[in-house]
Each structure stands twice: as C-alpha cells, then as structure tokens.
CSV table of C-alpha atoms in Angstrom, one decimal:
chain,number,residue,atom,x,y,z
N,6,MET,CA,31.5,-39.9,154.5
N,7,SER,CA,35.1,-41.3,154.6
N,8,LYS,CA,37.3,-41.7,151.6
N,9,GLN,CA,37.3,-45.4,152.2
N,10,HIS,CA,33.6,-45.5,151.3
N,11,ASP,CA,34.0,-43.1,148.4
N,12,LYS,CA,36.2,-45.7,146.6
N,13,PRO,CA,34.7,-48.3,144.2
N,14,TRP,CA,34.2,-51.7,145.9
N,15,TYR,CA,37.0,-53.3,144.0
N,16,LYS,CA,39.5,-50.6,145.2
N,17,ARG,CA,38.7,-50.8,148.9
N,18,THR,CA,41.6,-51.7,151.2
N,19,THR,CA,39.5,-54.1,153.3
N,20,LEU,CA,38.6,-56.1,150.3
N,21,HIS,CA,42.3,-56.3,149.2
N,22,ALA,CA,43.3,-57.5,152.7
N,23,VAL,CA,40.7,-60.2,152.7
N,24,ALA,CA,41.6,-61.4,149.2
N,25,LEU,CA,45.3,-61.5,150.2
N,26,TYR,CA,44.4,-63.5,153.3
N,27,VAL,CA,42.4,-66.0,151.3
N,28,ILE,CA,45.2,-66.4,148.7
N,29,LEU,CA,47.7,-67.1,151.4
N,30,ILE,CA,45.5,-69.7,153.1
N,31,VAL,CA,44.8,-71.4,149.8
N,32,ALA,CA,48.5,-71.4,148.8
N,33,MET,CA,49.4,-72.8,152.2
N,34,GLU,CA,46.8,-75.6,151.9
N,35,ALA,CA,48.0,-76.4,148.4
N,36,VAL,CA,51.6,-76.6,149.5
N,37,MET,CA,50.8,-78.9,152.5
N,38,LEU,CA,48.6,-81.1,150.3
N,39,ALA,CA,51.4,-81.4,147.7
N,40,LEU,CA,53.9,-82.3,150.4
N,41,SER,CA,51.7,-84.9,152.1
N,42,GLU,CA,50.4,-86.6,148.9
N,43,TRP,CA,53.0,-86.3,146.2
N,44,ALA,CA,56.3,-85.5,147.8
N,45,GLY,CA,56.9,-89.1,148.7
N,46,LEU,CA,57.0,-88.5,152.4
N,47,SER,CA,56.6,-91.3,154.9
N,48,GLU,CA,53.3,-92.1,156.6
N,49,ASP,CA,54.4,-90.5,159.9
N,50,VAL,CA,55.4,-87.2,158.3
N,51,SER,CA,52.3,-87.1,156.2
N,52,TRP,CA,50.2,-87.7,159.3
N,53,TRP,CA,51.9,-84.9,161.2
N,54,LEU,CA,51.4,-82.5,158.3
N,55,ARG,CA,47.7,-83.3,158.1
N,56,HIS,CA,47.2,-82.8,161.8
N,57,ALA,CA,49.4,-79.7,161.9
N,58,GLN,CA,47.4,-78.0,159.2
N,59,PRO,CA,44.7,-76.4,161.4
N,60,TRP,CA,47.3,-75.1,163.7
N,61,VAL,CA,49.3,-73.5,160.9
N,62,VAL,CA,46.1,-71.9,159.7
N,63,ILE,CA,45.5,-70.5,163.2
N,64,VAL,CA,49.1,-69.2,163.5
N,65,LEU,CA,48.9,-67.5,160.0
N,66,SER,CA,45.6,-66.0,160.9
N,67,LEU,CA,46.9,-64.5,164.1
N,68,ILE,CA,50.0,-63.1,162.4
N,69,PHE,CA,47.7,-61.6,159.7
N,70,ILE,CA,45.4,-60.1,162.2
N,71,VAL,CA,48.3,-58.5,164.2
N,72,ILE,CA,49.9,-57.0,161.0
N,73,TYR,CA,46.5,-55.9,159.6
N,74,GLY,CA,45.4,-54.4,163.0
N,75,ARG,CA,48.6,-52.4,163.4
N,76,SER,CA,48.2,-51.1,159.9
N,77,TRP,CA,44.7,-49.9,160.6
N,78,GLN,CA,45.7,-48.5,163.9
N,79,LYS,CA,48.4,-46.4,162.2
N,80,HIS,CA,45.9,-45.4,159.6
N,81,TYR,CA,43.3,-44.1,162.2
N,82,ARG,CA,46.0,-42.6,164.5
N,83,ARG,CA,47.3,-40.3,161.7
N,84,PRO,CA,44.4,-37.8,161.9
N,85,THR,CA,44.7,-37.8,165.7
N,86,ASP,CA,48.4,-37.2,165.5
N,87,LEU,CA,47.9,-34.3,163.0
N,88,LEU,CA,45.2,-32.8,165.3
N,89,SER,CA,47.5,-33.1,168.4
N,90,ASP,CA,50.3,-31.4,166.5
N,91,TYR,CA,48.0,-28.6,165.4
N,92,LEU,CA,46.7,-28.1,169.0
N,93,GLN,CA,50.3,-28.1,170.3
N,94,ASN,CA,51.2,-25.2,168.0
N,95,SER,CA,47.9,-23.3,168.1
N,96,PRO,CA,47.7,-20.0,169.9
N,97,THR,CA,44.3,-21.0,171.2
N,98,ILE,CA,43.9,-23.2,174.3
N,99,HIS,CA,41.0,-25.7,174.1
N,100,PHE,CA,39.5,-27.2,177.3
N,101,GLU,CA,36.5,-29.1,178.6
N,102,LEU,CA,34.9,-28.5,182.0
N,103,ARG,CA,33.0,-31.1,184.0
N,104,ARG,CA,30.5,-30.3,186.7
N,105,GLU,CA,31.5,-31.4,190.3
N,106,ASN,CA,28.6,-30.8,192.7
N,107,ASP,CA,27.9,-27.1,192.1
N,108,ASN,CA,31.2,-26.2,190.6
N,109,PHE,CA,33.0,-26.8,187.3
N,110,ARG,CA,36.5,-28.1,187.0
N,111,VAL,CA,39.0,-28.5,184.1
N,112,HIS,CA,38.7,-32.1,183.0
N,113,TRP,CA,40.8,-31.8,179.8
N,114,VAL,CA,43.0,-29.1,178.4
N,115,SER,CA,45.2,-29.0,175.2
N,116,LYS,CA,48.9,-29.4,175.9
N,117,ASN,CA,49.8,-26.0,174.4
N,118,ALA,CA,48.4,-24.5,177.7
N,119,GLU,CA,51.8,-25.4,179.3
N,120,LYS,CA,53.6,-23.3,176.8
N,121,LEU,CA,51.2,-20.4,176.6
N,122,LEU,CA,50.3,-20.1,180.3
N,123,GLY,CA,53.3,-21.6,182.0
N,124,TYR,CA,51.3,-24.0,184.2
N,125,SER,CA,51.5,-27.8,184.0
N,126,ILE,CA,48.5,-29.8,183.0
N,127,ASP,CA,48.1,-31.1,186.6
N,128,GLU,CA,48.1,-27.6,188.0
N,129,ILE,CA,45.4,-26.5,185.5
N,130,LYS,CA,43.2,-29.5,186.5
N,131,ALA,CA,43.5,-28.7,190.2
N,132,SER,CA,40.5,-27.3,192.1
N,133,ASN,CA,40.0,-23.5,192.0
N,134,TRP,CA,43.1,-23.0,189.8
N,135,TRP,CA,41.2,-20.7,187.4
N,136,PHE,CA,39.5,-18.7,190.1
N,137,ASN,CA,42.8,-18.3,192.1
N,138,HIS,CA,44.6,-16.8,189.2
N,139,LEU,CA,42.0,-14.3,188.1
N,140,HIS,CA,43.0,-10.7,188.5
N,141,THR,CA,41.6,-9.5,191.9
N,142,ALA,CA,40.0,-6.4,190.3
N,143,ASP,CA,38.2,-8.6,187.7
N,144,ARG,CA,37.3,-11.6,189.9
N,145,ASN,CA,33.9,-10.6,191.0
N,146,ALA,CA,32.7,-9.4,187.6
N,147,VAL,CA,34.2,-12.4,185.8
N,148,VAL,CA,32.6,-14.9,188.2
N,149,LYS,CA,29.2,-13.3,187.7
N,150,LYS,CA,29.6,-13.4,183.9
N,151,ALA,CA,30.8,-17.0,184.1
N,152,ILE,CA,27.7,-18.1,186.1
N,153,ARG,CA,25.5,-16.4,183.5
N,154,GLY,CA,27.5,-17.9,180.6
N,155,VAL,CA,27.0,-21.4,182.0
N,156,GLU,CA,23.3,-21.0,181.4
N,157,GLU,CA,23.7,-19.9,177.8
N,158,PRO,CA,24.5,-22.0,174.7
N,159,GLU,CA,27.5,-19.8,173.9
N,160,PHE,CA,29.2,-17.0,175.8
N,161,LEU,CA,32.3,-14.9,175.3
N,162,TYR,CA,34.1,-12.6,177.8
N,163,GLU,CA,37.5,-11.0,178.5
N,164,TYR,CA,39.5,-10.6,181.6
N,165,ARG,CA,43.0,-10.5,183.0
N,166,PHE,CA,44.7,-13.7,184.1
N,167,GLN,CA,47.9,-14.3,185.9
N,168,HIS,CA,50.7,-16.1,183.9
N,169,ALA,CA,52.9,-18.6,185.7
N,170,ASP,CA,55.7,-16.0,185.6
N,171,GLY,CA,53.6,-13.6,187.7
N,172,HIS,CA,52.5,-11.0,185.2
N,173,TYR,CA,48.9,-10.6,183.9
N,174,ILE,CA,47.7,-11.2,180.3
N,175,TRP,CA,44.4,-10.5,178.7
N,176,ILE,CA,42.4,-13.6,178.0
N,177,ARG,CA,39.4,-14.0,175.7
N,178,ASP,CA,37.3,-16.8,177.1
N,179,GLN,CA,34.7,-18.5,174.9
N,180,ILE,CA,32.5,-21.3,176.3
N,181,ARG,CA,29.8,-23.3,174.6
N,182,GLN,CA,27.4,-26.0,175.8
N,183,ASP,CA,26.8,-29.0,173.6
N,184,ASP,CA,25.7,-31.4,176.3
N,185,ASP,CA,22.0,-31.5,177.2
N,186,SER,CA,22.7,-32.7,180.7
N,187,GLY,CA,24.7,-29.5,181.5
N,188,LYS,CA,27.5,-31.5,183.0
N,189,ARG,CA,30.1,-30.8,180.3
N,190,ILE,CA,31.1,-27.5,178.8
N,191,LYS,CA,33.7,-26.9,176.1
N,192,GLY,CA,35.6,-23.7,175.6
N,193,SER,CA,38.8,-21.9,174.5
N,194,TRP,CA,41.2,-19.4,175.9
N,195,LEU,CA,43.1,-16.9,173.7
N,196,ASN,CA,45.8,-14.5,174.7
N,197,ILE,CA,44.5,-11.2,173.2
N,198,SER,CA,47.3,-8.9,174.7
N,199,THR,CA,48.8,-8.8,171.2
N,200,GLU,CA,45.7,-7.1,169.9
N,201,PHE,CA,46.9,-4.0,171.6
N,202,ASN,CA,50.2,-4.1,169.8
N,203,SER,CA,51.4,-1.3,167.5
N,204,PRO,CA,53.0,-1.8,164.0
N,205,ALA,CA,56.8,-2.1,164.1
N,206,ASP,CA,57.2,0.9,161.8
N,207,SER,CA,54.8,3.0,163.7
N,208,PRO,CA,56.1,6.5,164.8
N,209,ASN,CA,54.9,5.8,168.4
N,210,THR,CA,57.8,3.4,169.1
N,211,GLU,CA,59.6,6.2,170.8
N,212,ILE,CA,58.3,8.5,173.5
N,213,SER,CA,57.7,12.1,172.4
N,214,GLN,CA,57.2,15.2,174.3
N,215,HIS,CA,53.8,15.6,172.5
N,216,PHE,CA,52.4,12.5,174.1
N,217,MET,CA,50.3,12.6,177.3
N,218,ILE,CA,52.8,11.3,180.0
N,219,GLY,CA,51.7,10.3,183.4
N,220,GLN,CA,53.9,9.8,186.4
N,221,ALA,CA,53.6,7.4,189.4
N,222,GLU,CA,55.6,7.0,192.6
N,223,LEU,CA,56.3,3.5,193.7
N,224,ASP,CA,57.9,1.8,196.7
N,225,ASN,CA,60.7,-0.7,196.4
N,226,GLU,CA,58.2,-3.5,195.7
N,227,ARG,CA,56.7,-1.5,192.8
N,228,ARG,CA,53.5,-0.8,194.7
N,229,VAL,CA,51.8,2.5,193.8
N,230,SER,CA,52.2,5.3,196.3
N,231,HIS,CA,50.8,8.1,194.2
N,232,ILE,CA,49.8,8.8,190.6
N,233,ASP,CA,49.3,12.2,188.9
N,234,LYS,CA,46.2,13.3,186.9
N,235,HIS,CA,47.7,12.2,183.6
N,236,PHE,CA,48.4,8.7,184.8
N,237,GLU,CA,44.9,8.6,186.1
N,238,LYS,CA,43.5,9.6,182.8
N,239,ILE,CA,45.5,7.1,180.8
N,240,ILE,CA,44.6,4.0,182.9
N,241,GLY,CA,41.1,5.2,183.8
N,242,LEU,CA,41.5,4.7,187.5
N,243,SER,CA,41.9,7.2,190.3
N,244,ASN,CA,44.8,7.5,192.7
N,245,ASP,CA,42.7,6.0,195.6
N,246,GLU,CA,41.8,3.0,193.4
N,247,VAL,CA,45.3,2.0,192.6
N,248,LYS,CA,47.2,3.0,195.7
N,249,GLY,CA,49.0,0.0,197.2
N,250,THR,CA,48.6,-2.0,194.0
N,251,ARG,CA,51.5,-3.6,192.2
N,252,LEU,CA,52.3,-2.0,188.8
N,253,GLU,CA,52.1,-5.5,187.2
N,254,ASP,CA,48.5,-5.8,188.3
N,255,ILE,CA,47.5,-2.6,186.4
N,256,LEU,CA,49.5,-2.9,183.1
N,257,THR,CA,50.1,-5.9,180.9
N,258,PRO,CA,53.3,-6.2,178.9
N,259,VAL,CA,52.7,-6.6,175.1
N,260,HIS,CA,55.7,-8.8,174.5
N,261,SER,CA,57.4,-11.5,176.6
N,262,GLN,CA,59.9,-9.7,178.8
N,263,LYS,CA,63.1,-11.1,180.3
N,264,SER,CA,61.4,-11.1,183.7
N,265,ALA,CA,57.8,-10.9,184.9
N,266,ALA,CA,58.3,-7.6,186.7
N,267,PHE,CA,58.9,-4.1,185.4
N,268,GLU,CA,62.5,-3.7,186.3
N,269,PRO,CA,64.0,-0.2,186.6
N,270,GLY,CA,66.0,1.1,183.6
N,271,GLU,CA,64.0,-0.7,180.9
N,272,THR,CA,61.3,0.4,178.5
N,273,PHE,CA,58.1,-1.7,178.2
N,274,ALA,CA,55.3,-1.6,175.7
N,275,VAL,CA,52.1,-2.1,177.8
N,276,VAL,CA,48.4,-2.4,177.3
N,277,GLY,CA,45.3,-2.1,179.5
N,278,ARG,CA,41.6,-1.6,179.6
N,279,ARG,CA,39.7,1.1,181.5
N,280,LYS,CA,36.6,0.7,183.5
N,281,ASP,CA,34.5,1.9,180.6
N,282,PHE,CA,36.1,-1.1,178.6
N,283,THR,CA,38.1,1.3,176.3
N,284,ARG,CA,41.5,0.0,175.6
N,285,PHE,CA,44.8,1.8,175.7
N,286,LYS,CA,48.4,1.3,174.6
N,287,ALA,CA,51.3,2.9,176.3
N,288,GLN,CA,55.0,2.9,176.9
N,289,LEU,CA,56.4,2.5,180.4
N,290,ILE,CA,59.7,3.5,181.9
N,291,VAL,CA,60.6,2.7,185.5
N,292,LYS,CA,63.5,4.6,187.0
N,293,GLN,CA,65.3,4.4,190.4
N,294,CYS,CA,65.4,7.5,192.5
N,295,ASP,CA,68.9,8.6,193.6
N,296,LYS,CA,69.9,7.4,197.0
N,297,THR,CA,66.5,6.1,197.9
N,298,ASP,CA,64.5,2.9,197.4
N,299,ARG,CA,61.6,4.7,195.7
N,300,LEU,CA,60.9,4.2,192.0
N,301,ILE,CA,59.4,6.6,189.5
N,302,ALA,CA,57.2,5.2,186.6
N,303,CYS,CA,56.5,7.3,183.5
N,304,LEU,CA,53.6,6.2,181.3
N,305,ALA,CA,53.2,7.6,177.8
N,306,ASP,CA,49.8,7.2,176.1
N,307,LEU,CA,50.2,6.0,172.5
N,308,SER,CA,46.5,5.3,171.6
N,309,HIS,CA,45.8,8.8,170.1
N,310,ILE,CA,49.1,8.8,168.2
N,311,GLU,CA,48.4,5.4,166.7
N,312,GLN,CA,45.0,6.5,165.6
N,313,GLN,CA,46.6,9.4,163.8
N,314,TYR,CA,49.2,7.1,162.3
N,315,HIS,CA,46.6,4.7,160.8
N,316,GLN,CA,44.6,7.7,159.5
N,317,LEU,CA,47.8,9.0,157.7
N,318,VAL,CA,48.5,5.6,156.2
N,319,GLN,CA,44.9,5.4,155.0
N,320,GLU,CA,45.1,8.8,153.4
N,321,ALA,CA,48.5,8.2,151.8
N,322,TYR,CA,47.7,4.8,150.3
N,323,HIS,CA,44.0,4.9,149.5
N,324,ASP,CA,41.8,7.0,147.2
N,325,GLU,CA,39.7,9.5,149.1
N,326,THR,CA,36.6,9.0,146.9
N,327,THR,CA,36.4,5.2,146.6
N,328,GLY,CA,38.6,4.1,149.5
N,329,LEU,CA,40.4,1.7,147.2
N,330,PRO,CA,44.3,1.4,147.0
N,331,ASN,CA,45.8,4.3,145.1
N,332,LEU,CA,48.7,4.6,142.6
N,333,ARG,CA,51.3,4.8,145.4
N,334,ASN,CA,50.0,1.6,146.9
N,335,LEU,CA,50.2,0.0,143.5
N,336,HIS,CA,53.8,1.0,143.0
N,337,GLU,CA,54.9,-0.4,146.4
N,338,SER,CA,52.9,-3.6,146.0
N,339,PHE,CA,54.2,-4.2,142.5
N,340,ASN,CA,57.8,-3.6,143.6
N,341,GLU,CA,57.4,-6.1,146.4
N,342,LEU,CA,56.0,-8.6,143.9
N,343,ILE,CA,58.9,-8.1,141.5
N,344,ASN,CA,61.5,-8.4,144.2
N,345,SER,CA,59.9,-11.6,145.5
N,346,LEU,CA,59.9,-13.4,142.2
N,347,PRO,CA,62.7,-15.8,141.3
N,348,ASP,CA,65.0,-14.8,138.4
N,349,ASP,CA,63.4,-17.4,136.1
N,350,ARG,CA,59.8,-16.1,136.6
N,351,LEU,CA,58.0,-13.4,134.6
N,352,ALA,CA,55.2,-11.1,135.7
N,353,ALA,CA,52.6,-9.2,133.7
N,354,LEU,CA,50.8,-6.0,134.6
N,355,VAL,CA,47.3,-5.4,133.1
N,356,THR,CA,45.9,-1.9,133.3
N,357,ILE,CA,42.2,-1.0,132.8
N,358,ASN,CA,41.2,2.6,132.1
N,359,ILE,CA,37.7,3.8,132.9
N,360,ASN,CA,36.7,6.9,130.9
N,361,GLN,CA,35.0,9.8,132.8
N,362,PHE,CA,35.3,7.8,136.1
N,363,TYR,CA,34.8,10.8,138.4
N,364,GLN,CA,31.7,11.7,136.6
N,365,LEU,CA,30.3,8.3,137.2
N,366,THR,CA,31.0,8.5,140.9
C-alpha cells in the first residue's frame, strides 16, 4: 500500500488539491459577481463579464490541470529516476529476453551494460550477439545449459564471455521465468572475475621460487606453440588442447588492464577454471625472446599459497577452540575504532569474564 493511502483522509494531497481548486473557482466567481453587480460598470461591460465567466473557468481549470499533472508526474517519476540511477551504478546487468520464433533475443537491458561490457545497447539487442561472443571452448556446453534453463523456473550458470575490448571475463548468468506464456524471460549478468582476486596484503602478490611455475612458448600473435607440464597442471588443459589458442582465450585478467592483450614486459593477475570446474589464481609474465618474434609466458600458481595465507590469518586472529576472534583481533579492531573516532567522541569498552570457560567447553 502506498504512503498516500496510509495518510488520514484530511491529509491526502489529492483532497488538498481539489479543495484549492474549489476555493479558486469560488473566489473567481465572487470577484466577477462583485465587478458586474456592485462595481458600477456599464451594461456592456457587465454583459461581457457574465458571458466570459464560463471561459475563465475553463482556462483556470486547464491551467490547474497542467500544473497538477506535472506535479504528479514528477512525484511518480522520482522512484523511476532513483531506480534508473541504481541500475546505472549497479555491478549487475539486468535484461529481458523475448522469444522470436525458436530463439530468444535481448529485448531490454539496463544501461550499465555499456559500461560493464563495452557494447552499445543496440549491439546487445542485435541477433546472435550473445552467442557470437561466448568463448568458443564454452559455447556448446553453455548453449545446452541455456536450452535446459529455458525450461526451468530459475537457472544459474557460469561461462566466459568476450568483452568489447577483446579479453574474456567470467559471467554468472541467472535467468528466471515469470511469464506463463514462455515468451518472456528475465535475467541478470554479473562479472565474477573479481571473485578470484587475492587480498591486497596477501603474500602472493609477488612471484616466489616456491610456487609452481609453468612456461609456455608463444608466437608473435600470442598463440600457444607449446606448454610444459606445470603449465598444463595449473590450467587443467593439455598441450594439444591449447595449441594454437590465444593466451587471452585461456586466462582472464583480474583487473582492468591498459590493453586487452597480455603485452610483453608486464605482470598480470589472472584467473581461470579447469575442466573439473575448480578455479585457480595465478600471476602471468610475458617476455620477448632476444632477436626473435617468439614470446615466453611464465605462469605462477597462487591458489595453494592463498589457501595457506587464509589459514594463517584464521589461526592468528581466531581462537582455536571456539573459532571466535581472539585477543589480538580485539586489539587491532579496537585500535581501528579509536583511530576512526572524531576528537570530540568517546568510546567505552565493556569486558565480560566467564569463570572456568575451558571446563565448560
């Protein structure tokens, strides 16, 4: 129920507007009656006033309707504008599909798709746009899942999708049916590449000799010529499966890079998913071979190191018995709280002691 109907009858905006309109009309009638009867005007002027009275009422009514209509239009557009602003800044792309013969086509998509995917709205609505930009290695499996998802009330799946810049990102695609005719499907796209990201203060931000490091040989177009056993183990693909494939089709950059390609001489944080659907995080360096057009790519697996890092953090800041934050965690959290408080604010610390706690546990 709207707030308008929650108000008492005497506080409703519509009632106030009608009352104002009636007051204005009555006041206008009284003024014109006074002018025509008691102002001492001539018969001709009084006659014109009496005959002009209905037209004045009509003009005033039209003016009132225009002003009142614009006011209500602004009132009802405000939630729409707020929703549009939210969608524009949301990391989730919302869309609606419409059935055309045996296929579905993007009928509507939120405007943030232009910023997040790099394509214009018209490009996204074009026929076969979604299919043409699926990763070639995921295309067959994704289409089969999409066909199955169309027949279910709600379905979620993940795949690699080509950004307008040329590189691939991981997309979580969720679709749901709320139309009994089956002609309309609503859904959302979310870039989940950042889910592979490591904490900024993680020790795996630099390549160490203790990591598993794989090596790949590339041609001048960054197509794979050969990968060693370590590279195969990290990405979960064999040398024969990736031979001739562009490096950008195998690995997804975590952060937005200056260019869509893995340029030589730079270090890239990358993510990927193996055929068994396990995810990995790695660091990539591409180097130019001396006096040749060949490139060498070194890939360092960070997944195991990050697991060790999170385990160390858990052990350092949480009690082993209860799993609750320990005293070291309290000290750091309390110091952060004190440092964030303004000078004119006070903070209090309450401590509770539980006698014989470890006997209770």
